[in-house]
XYZ file of C-alpha atoms in Angstrom:
123
model
C 35.878 177.802 22.862
C 33.844 175.297 24.957
C 36.406 172.545 24.757
C 39.262 174.897 25.626
C 37.476 176.152 28.720
C 36.929 172.557 29.792
C 40.566 171.750 29.101
C 41.738 174.681 31.313
C 39.525 173.516 34.135
C 40.590 169.921 33.882
C 44.265 170.871 33.691
C 43.792 172.886 36.871
C 42.324 169.774 38.516
C 39.187 171.610 39.373
C 35.464 170.798 39.548
C 33.055 173.146 37.657
C 32.084 174.617 41.027
C 35.668 175.328 42.006
C 36.443 176.823 38.618
C 33.298 178.896 38.774
C 34.187 180.223 42.208
C 37.631 181.194 41.028
C 36.340 183.397 38.203
C 33.183 184.599 39.961
C 30.385 182.734 38.083
C 27.915 179.993 38.907
C 28.616 176.315 38.282
C 25.667 176.243 35.842
C 27.423 179.003 33.860
C 30.534 176.895 33.517
C 28.505 173.951 32.509
C 26.843 176.096 29.838
C 30.213 177.382 28.514
C 31.577 173.767 28.337
C 28.533 172.469 26.458
C 28.626 175.488 24.072
C 25.066 176.518 25.288
C 26.552 180.029 26.162
C 29.511 181.974 25.042
C 31.508 183.814 27.770
C 31.497 187.655 27.665
C 34.766 189.434 27.299
C 35.149 190.099 31.035
C 34.916 186.415 31.802
C 37.466 185.520 29.098
C 39.858 188.013 30.627
C 39.207 186.630 34.056
C 39.914 183.083 32.919
C 43.137 184.141 31.256
C 44.270 186.107 34.363
C 43.401 183.428 36.879
C 44.850 180.517 34.956
C 47.668 182.208 32.949
C 46.037 181.353 29.750
C 46.941 182.946 26.357
C 43.813 184.962 25.343
C 44.407 184.242 21.635
C 44.572 180.580 22.257
C 41.337 180.661 24.340
C 39.529 182.564 21.730
C 40.783 180.851 18.632
C 42.725 177.741 19.571
C 45.838 179.241 17.975
C 49.234 179.621 19.703
C 50.311 178.285 23.096
C 47.761 177.500 25.724
C 49.541 179.199 28.472
C 50.847 182.799 28.408
C 54.499 183.503 28.976
C 54.994 184.873 32.510
C 57.470 187.425 33.734
C 59.301 185.704 36.624
C 58.865 188.710 38.890
C 55.038 188.671 38.277
C 55.001 184.908 38.884
C 56.894 185.413 42.217
C 54.567 188.290 43.208
C 51.411 185.995 42.594
C 53.037 183.157 44.465
C 53.741 185.427 47.470
C 50.233 186.807 47.399
C 48.836 183.286 47.544
C 51.266 182.338 50.330
C 50.035 185.260 52.383
C 46.450 183.901 52.212
C 47.522 180.508 53.556
C 46.513 179.698 57.103
C 49.091 180.449 59.804
C 51.180 177.385 60.402
C 50.592 175.877 56.969
C 53.319 173.781 55.550
C 53.979 176.320 52.761
C 54.315 179.234 55.132
C 56.555 177.218 57.459
C 58.761 176.140 54.592
C 59.227 179.721 53.391
C 59.901 181.008 56.835
C 62.561 178.260 57.424
C 64.194 179.159 54.055
C 64.430 182.847 55.098
C 66.541 181.767 58.012
C 69.205 180.056 55.893
C 72.793 181.495 55.651
C 74.691 181.411 52.444
C 76.342 178.137 53.039
C 73.063 176.519 53.704
C 71.607 177.961 50.447
C 74.642 176.602 48.596
C 73.989 173.222 50.104
C 70.268 173.308 49.280
C 71.034 174.303 45.716
C 73.370 171.368 45.209
C 70.698 169.030 46.717
C 67.940 170.315 44.488
C 70.230 170.201 41.367
C 71.070 166.598 42.153
C 67.551 165.488 42.691
C 66.345 167.204 39.446
C 69.032 165.529 37.469
C 68.561 162.144 39.033
C 64.751 162.196 38.431
C 64.745 164.171 35.259
C 62.581 166.906 36.681
């Protein structure tokens, strides 16, 4: 499990401290997990899976897909919750507020633009 925990952290682009803060443990604890000096308790495993959308079976055994399938409504709910924690005036908040002001014609134009860009750059 130690290599999988490290892989999750690295895929998230986080330091051990950032990862530890996110799941509520110390940096030393993460280091111990990653070096196989300690094994995380079930509550920590569940926390890692919840915070990073990881498939618990994969984390425990290495079998299956690394990431859990996400219900789009749950994904949107988490994103909105994260957005609400952004500072006032942040780019993300301003972008969403601007999008909320679009009329249907503007939405249609934006959809065409995004479709064109994703095709052009294979996104």
